[in-house]
Amino acid sequence: MEEKIREQVEKLAVDGNLSCDKAHALASQLGVSPLQIGRVVNDATNLRFYRCQLGLFGYGPKPEGKHKIVLPAARVPKEIEEAIAARARHGLISCRAIWRVAEEFEYPRLAMANIVEALNLRVVGCQLGCF
């Protein structure tokens, strides 16, 4: 399976980068976990992940501070704040938990990341193993 994943990620890559979105779509298509995709990309290729669906990395040069596009949300709906708070522990919340809240409230993932930023939480546990 590793070889098949490697071949597919290399086909999907653009300029040596594989987007988070494409990696997750490939995981679903192949019936494997996103973490399996991440391990192959990190261990068996020279590719890099970019365009995190939560806006945390891959959007520009890191030295210039342009790698993240997350901004604190101006308004945080109370029900979403409560759902996030229920899943956060010690100021941390997992990537997957944010995705679940986004699905539950039919809210865009990037907008959810802005809410997480406004709540001063740190995202941990990237589903692709990036952080």
Coordinates of N, CA and C in Angstrom, one line a residue:
M1 N 0.8 -1.2 0.0 CA 0.0 0.0 0.0 C 0.9 1.3 0.0
E2 N 2.0 1.2 0.7 CA 2.9 2.4 0.8 C 3.3 2.8 -0.6
E3 N 3.7 1.9 -1.5 CA 4.1 2.3 -2.8 C 2.9 2.9 -3.6
K4 N 1.7 2.4 -3.5 CA 0.6 3.0 -4.1 C 0.3 4.4 -3.6
I5 N 0.4 4.6 -2.3 CA 0.3 5.9 -1.8 C 1.3 6.9 -2.3
R6 N 2.6 6.4 -2.3 CA 3.7 7.2 -2.8 C 3.4 7.7 -4.3
E7 N 3.0 6.7 -5.1 CA 2.8 7.0 -6.5 C 1.7 8.1 -6.6
Q8 N 0.6 7.9 -5.9 CA -0.6 8.8 -6.0 C -0.2 10.2 -5.5
V9 N 0.5 10.3 -4.3 CA 0.8 11.6 -3.8 C 1.7 12.4 -4.8
E10 N 2.6 11.7 -5.4 CA 3.5 12.3 -6.4 C 2.7 12.8 -7.6
K11 N 1.7 12.1 -8.0 CA 0.9 12.6 -9.1 C 0.1 13.8 -8.7
L12 N -0.4 13.9 -7.5 CA -1.2 15.0 -7.0 C -0.4 16.2 -6.6
A13 N 0.9 16.1 -6.4 CA 1.7 17.2 -5.9 C 1.9 18.3 -7.0
V14 N 2.0 19.5 -6.6 CA 2.2 20.6 -7.4 C 3.5 21.3 -6.9
D15 N 4.5 21.4 -7.8 CA 5.8 22.0 -7.4 C 6.3 21.5 -6.1
G16 N 6.2 20.2 -5.9 CA 6.8 19.6 -4.7 C 6.0 19.7 -3.4
N17 N 4.7 20.2 -3.6 CA 3.8 20.4 -2.4 C 2.5 19.6 -2.6
L18 N 2.0 19.0 -1.5 CA 0.7 18.3 -1.5 C -0.2 19.1 -0.6
S19 N -1.4 19.5 -1.0 CA -2.3 20.2 -0.2 C -3.0 19.2 0.8
C20 N -3.3 19.8 1.9 CA -4.0 19.0 3.0 C -5.3 18.4 2.4
D21 N -6.0 19.2 1.6 CA -7.3 18.8 1.0 C -7.1 17.6 0.1
K22 N -6.1 17.6 -0.7 CA -5.8 16.5 -1.6 C -5.4 15.3 -0.9
A23 N -4.6 15.5 0.2 CA -4.1 14.3 1.0 C -5.3 13.6 1.7
H24 N -6.2 14.4 2.2 CA -7.4 13.9 2.8 C -8.3 13.2 1.8
A25 N -8.5 13.8 0.7 CA -9.3 13.1 -0.4 C -8.7 11.8 -0.8
L26 N -7.4 11.8 -1.0 CA -6.7 10.5 -1.3 C -6.8 9.5 -0.3
A27 N -6.7 9.9 1.0 CA -6.9 8.9 2.1 C -8.3 8.3 2.0
S28 N -9.3 9.1 1.8 CA -10.7 8.6 1.6 C -10.8 7.6 0.4
Q29 N -10.2 8.1 -0.7 CA -10.3 7.3 -1.9 C -9.6 5.9 -1.7
L30 N -8.5 5.9 -1.1 CA -7.8 4.6 -0.9 C -8.2 3.8 0.3
G31 N -9.1 4.4 1.2 CA -9.5 3.7 2.4 C -8.5 3.6 3.4
V32 N -7.6 4.6 3.5 CA -6.6 4.6 4.6 C -6.8 5.8 5.4
S33 N -6.0 5.9 6.5 CA -6.1 7.1 7.4 C -5.3 8.2 6.8
P34 N -5.7 9.5 7.1 CA -4.9 10.6 6.7 C -3.4 10.5 7.3
L35 N -3.3 9.9 8.5 CA -2.0 9.7 9.1 C -1.1 8.8 8.2
Q36 N -1.7 7.8 7.6 CA -0.9 6.9 6.7 C -0.4 7.7 5.5
I37 N -1.2 8.6 5.0 CA -0.8 9.4 3.9 C 0.4 10.3 4.4
G38 N 0.2 10.9 5.5 CA 1.2 11.8 6.1 C 2.6 11.1 6.3
R39 N 2.5 9.9 6.8 CA 3.7 9.1 7.0 C 4.5 8.8 5.8
V40 N 3.7 8.4 4.7 CA 4.4 8.1 3.4 C 5.0 9.4 2.9
V41 N 4.2 10.5 2.9 CA 4.8 11.7 2.3 C 6.0 12.1 3.1
N42 N 6.0 12.1 4.4 CA 7.2 12.5 5.2 C 8.3 11.5 5.2
D43 N 8.1 10.2 5.0 CA 9.1 9.2 5.1 C 9.6 8.7 3.7
A44 N 8.8 8.8 2.7 CA 9.2 8.2 1.4 C 9.2 9.1 0.2
T45 N 9.0 10.4 0.5 CA 9.1 11.4 -0.6 C 9.8 12.7 -0.1
N46 N 10.0 13.6 -1.1 CA 10.6 14.9 -0.8 C 9.5 15.9 -0.8
L47 N 8.3 15.5 -0.8 CA 7.1 16.4 -0.8 C 6.9 17.1 0.5
R48 N 6.3 18.3 0.5 CA 5.9 19.0 1.7 C 4.4 19.2 1.6
F49 N 3.8 19.2 2.8 CA 2.4 19.6 2.9 C 2.2 21.1 2.9
Y50 N 1.1 21.6 2.3 CA 0.8 23.0 2.4 C -0.7 23.2 2.3
R51 N -1.1 24.4 2.5 CA -2.5 24.8 2.5 C -3.3 24.0 3.5
C52 N -2.9 24.0 4.7 CA -3.7 23.4 5.8 C -5.1 23.9 5.8
Q53 N -6.1 23.0 5.9 CA -7.5 23.4 5.9 C -7.9 24.3 7.1
L54 N -7.1 24.3 8.1 CA -7.3 25.2 9.2 C -6.5 26.5 9.1
G55 N -5.8 26.7 8.0 CA -5.0 27.9 7.8 C -3.8 28.0 8.6
L56 N -3.3 26.9 9.2 CA -2.2 27.0 10.1 C -0.8 27.1 9.4
F57 N -0.7 26.6 8.2 CA 0.6 26.7 7.5 C 0.4 26.5 6.0
G58 N 1.5 26.9 5.3 CA 1.5 26.6 3.9 C 0.9 27.7 3.0
Y59 N 0.8 28.9 3.4 CA 0.2 29.9 2.6 C 1.1 31.0 2.2
G60 N 2.4 30.9 2.5 CA 3.4 31.9 2.1 C 4.7 31.7 2.9
P61 N 5.6 32.6 2.7 CA 6.9 32.4 3.3 C 6.9 32.6 4.9
K62 N 7.4 31.6 5.6 CA 7.4 31.6 7.0 C 8.2 32.8 7.6
P63 N 9.4 33.0 7.0 CA 10.2 34.1 7.5 C 9.5 35.5 7.5
E64 N 8.6 35.6 6.5 CA 7.9 36.9 6.4 C 6.6 36.8 7.2
G65 N 6.4 35.8 7.9 CA 5.1 35.7 8.7 C 3.9 35.5 7.9
K66 N 4.0 35.0 6.7 CA 2.9 34.8 5.8 C 2.4 33.4 5.7
H67 N 2.9 32.5 6.5 CA 2.6 31.1 6.4 C 1.2 30.7 6.9
K68 N 0.7 31.5 7.9 CA -0.6 31.3 8.5 C -1.5 32.4 8.0
I69 N -2.8 32.0 7.9 CA -3.8 33.0 7.4 C -4.9 33.1 8.5
V70 N -4.7 32.6 9.7 CA -5.7 32.6 10.7 C -5.7 33.9 11.4
L71 N -6.9 34.5 11.6 CA -7.1 35.7 12.4 C -8.1 35.5 13.4
P72 N -8.0 36.1 14.6 CA -9.1 35.9 15.6 C -10.4 36.4 15.1
A73 N -11.4 35.5 15.2 CA -12.8 35.9 14.8 C -13.3 37.1 15.6
A74 N -14.0 37.9 14.9 CA -14.6 39.1 15.5 C -15.8 38.7 16.4
R75 N -16.5 37.7 16.0 CA -17.7 37.2 16.7 C -17.6 35.7 16.8
V76 N -17.9 35.3 18.0 CA -17.9 33.8 18.3 C -19.3 33.4 18.7
P77 N -20.0 32.6 17.9 CA -21.3 32.2 18.3 C -21.2 31.3 19.6
K78 N -22.1 31.6 20.5 CA -22.1 31.0 21.8 C -22.1 29.5 21.8
E79 N -23.0 28.9 20.9 CA -23.1 27.4 20.8 C -21.8 26.8 20.3
I80 N -21.1 27.5 19.4 CA -19.9 27.0 18.9 C -18.8 27.1 19.9
E81 N -18.7 28.2 20.6 CA -17.8 28.3 21.7 C -18.0 27.2 22.8
E82 N -19.2 26.9 23.1 CA -19.5 25.8 24.1 C -19.0 24.5 23.5
A83 N -19.3 24.2 22.2 CA -18.9 22.9 21.6 C -17.4 22.8 21.6
I84 N -16.7 23.9 21.3 CA -15.2 23.8 21.3 C -14.7 23.7 22.7
A85 N -15.3 24.4 23.7 CA -14.8 24.3 25.1 C -15.0 22.9 25.6
A86 N -16.0 22.2 25.2 CA -16.3 20.9 25.7 C -15.2 19.9 25.1
R87 N -14.6 20.2 24.0 CA -13.6 19.3 23.5 C -12.1 19.7 23.8
A88 N -11.9 21.0 24.2 CA -10.6 21.5 24.6 C -10.1 21.0 25.9
R89 N -8.8 20.8 26.1 CA -8.2 20.4 27.3 C -7.0 21.2 27.5
H90 N -6.9 21.9 28.6 CA -5.7 22.6 29.0 C -5.2 23.6 27.9
G91 N -6.1 24.3 27.3 CA -5.8 25.2 26.2 C -5.4 24.6 24.9
L92 N -5.7 23.3 24.7 CA -5.4 22.6 23.5 C -6.6 22.0 22.9
I93 N -6.7 21.9 21.6 CA -7.8 21.2 20.9 C -7.2 20.6 19.7
S94 N -7.7 19.4 19.4 CA -7.2 18.6 18.3 C -7.8 19.1 16.9
C95 N -7.0 18.9 15.9 CA -7.5 19.2 14.5 C -8.8 18.5 14.3
R96 N -8.8 17.2 14.6 CA -10.0 16.4 14.3 C -11.2 17.0 15.1
A97 N -11.0 17.4 16.3 CA -12.2 17.9 17.1 C -12.7 19.2 16.4
I98 N -11.8 20.0 15.9 CA -12.3 21.3 15.2 C -13.1 20.9 14.0
W99 N -12.6 19.9 13.2 CA -13.3 19.4 12.1 C -14.7 18.9 12.4
R100 N -14.8 18.2 13.5 CA -16.1 17.7 14.0 C -17.1 18.8 14.3
V101 N -16.6 19.8 15.0 CA -17.4 20.9 15.4 C -17.9 21.7 14.1
A102 N -17.0 21.8 13.2 CA -17.3 22.5 11.9 C -18.4 21.7 11.2
E103 N -18.3 20.4 11.2 CA -19.3 19.6 10.5 C -20.6 19.7 11.3
E104 N -20.6 19.6 12.6 CA -21.8 19.7 13.4 C -22.6 21.0 13.2
F105 N -21.9 22.1 13.0 CA -22.5 23.4 12.8 C -22.5 23.9 11.4
E106 N -22.1 23.0 10.5 CA -22.0 23.3 9.1 C -21.3 24.7 8.9
Y107 N -20.1 24.8 9.5 CA -19.3 26.0 9.5 C -18.0 25.7 8.8
P108 N -17.5 26.6 8.0 CA -16.2 26.4 7.3 C -15.1 26.1 8.2
R109 N -14.2 25.3 7.9 CA -13.1 24.9 8.7 C -12.2 26.1 9.1
L110 N -11.9 26.9 8.0 CA -11.0 28.1 8.3 C -11.7 29.1 9.2
A111 N -13.0 29.3 9.1 CA -13.7 30.1 10.0 C -13.7 29.6 11.4
M112 N -13.7 28.2 11.5 CA -13.6 27.6 12.8 C -12.3 27.8 13.4
A113 N -11.2 27.8 12.6 CA -9.9 28.1 13.1 C -9.8 29.5 13.6
N114 N -10.5 30.4 13.0 CA -10.5 31.8 13.5 C -11.1 31.9 14.8
I115 N -12.2 31.1 15.0 CA -12.8 31.1 16.4 C -11.9 30.5 17.4
V116 N -11.2 29.4 17.0 CA -10.2 28.8 18.0 C -9.2 29.8 18.3
E117 N -8.7 30.6 17.4 CA -7.7 31.6 17.6 C -8.3 32.7 18.6
A118 N -9.5 33.1 18.4 CA -10.1 34.1 19.3 C -10.3 33.6 20.7
L119 N -10.4 32.3 20.8 CA -10.6 31.6 22.2 C -9.2 31.3 22.8
N120 N -8.1 31.7 22.1 CA -6.8 31.5 22.6 C -6.4 30.0 22.9
L121 N -6.9 29.2 22.0 CA -6.6 27.8 22.1 C -5.5 27.4 21.0
R122 N -4.8 26.4 21.3 CA -3.7 25.9 20.4 C -4.2 24.6 19.8
V123 N -4.0 24.5 18.5 CA -4.4 23.3 17.7 C -3.3 22.3 17.8
V124 N -3.6 21.1 18.1 CA -2.6 20.0 18.2 C -3.2 18.8 17.4
G125 N -2.3 17.8 17.2 CA -2.7 16.5 16.6 C -3.2 16.6 15.2
C126 N -2.4 17.2 14.3 CA -2.7 17.2 12.9 C -3.0 15.8 12.4
Q127 N -4.1 15.7 11.6 CA -4.5 14.4 11.1 C -3.5 13.8 10.2
L128 N -2.6 14.6 9.6 CA -1.6 14.2 8.6 C -0.2 14.0 9.3
G129 N -0.2 14.3 10.6 CA 1.0 14.2 11.4 C 2.0 15.3 11.2
C130 N 1.6 16.4 10.7 CA 2.5 17.6 10.6 C 2.8 18.2 11.9
F131 N 2.0 18.2 12.8 CA 2.3 18.8 14.2 C 1.5 18.0 15.2

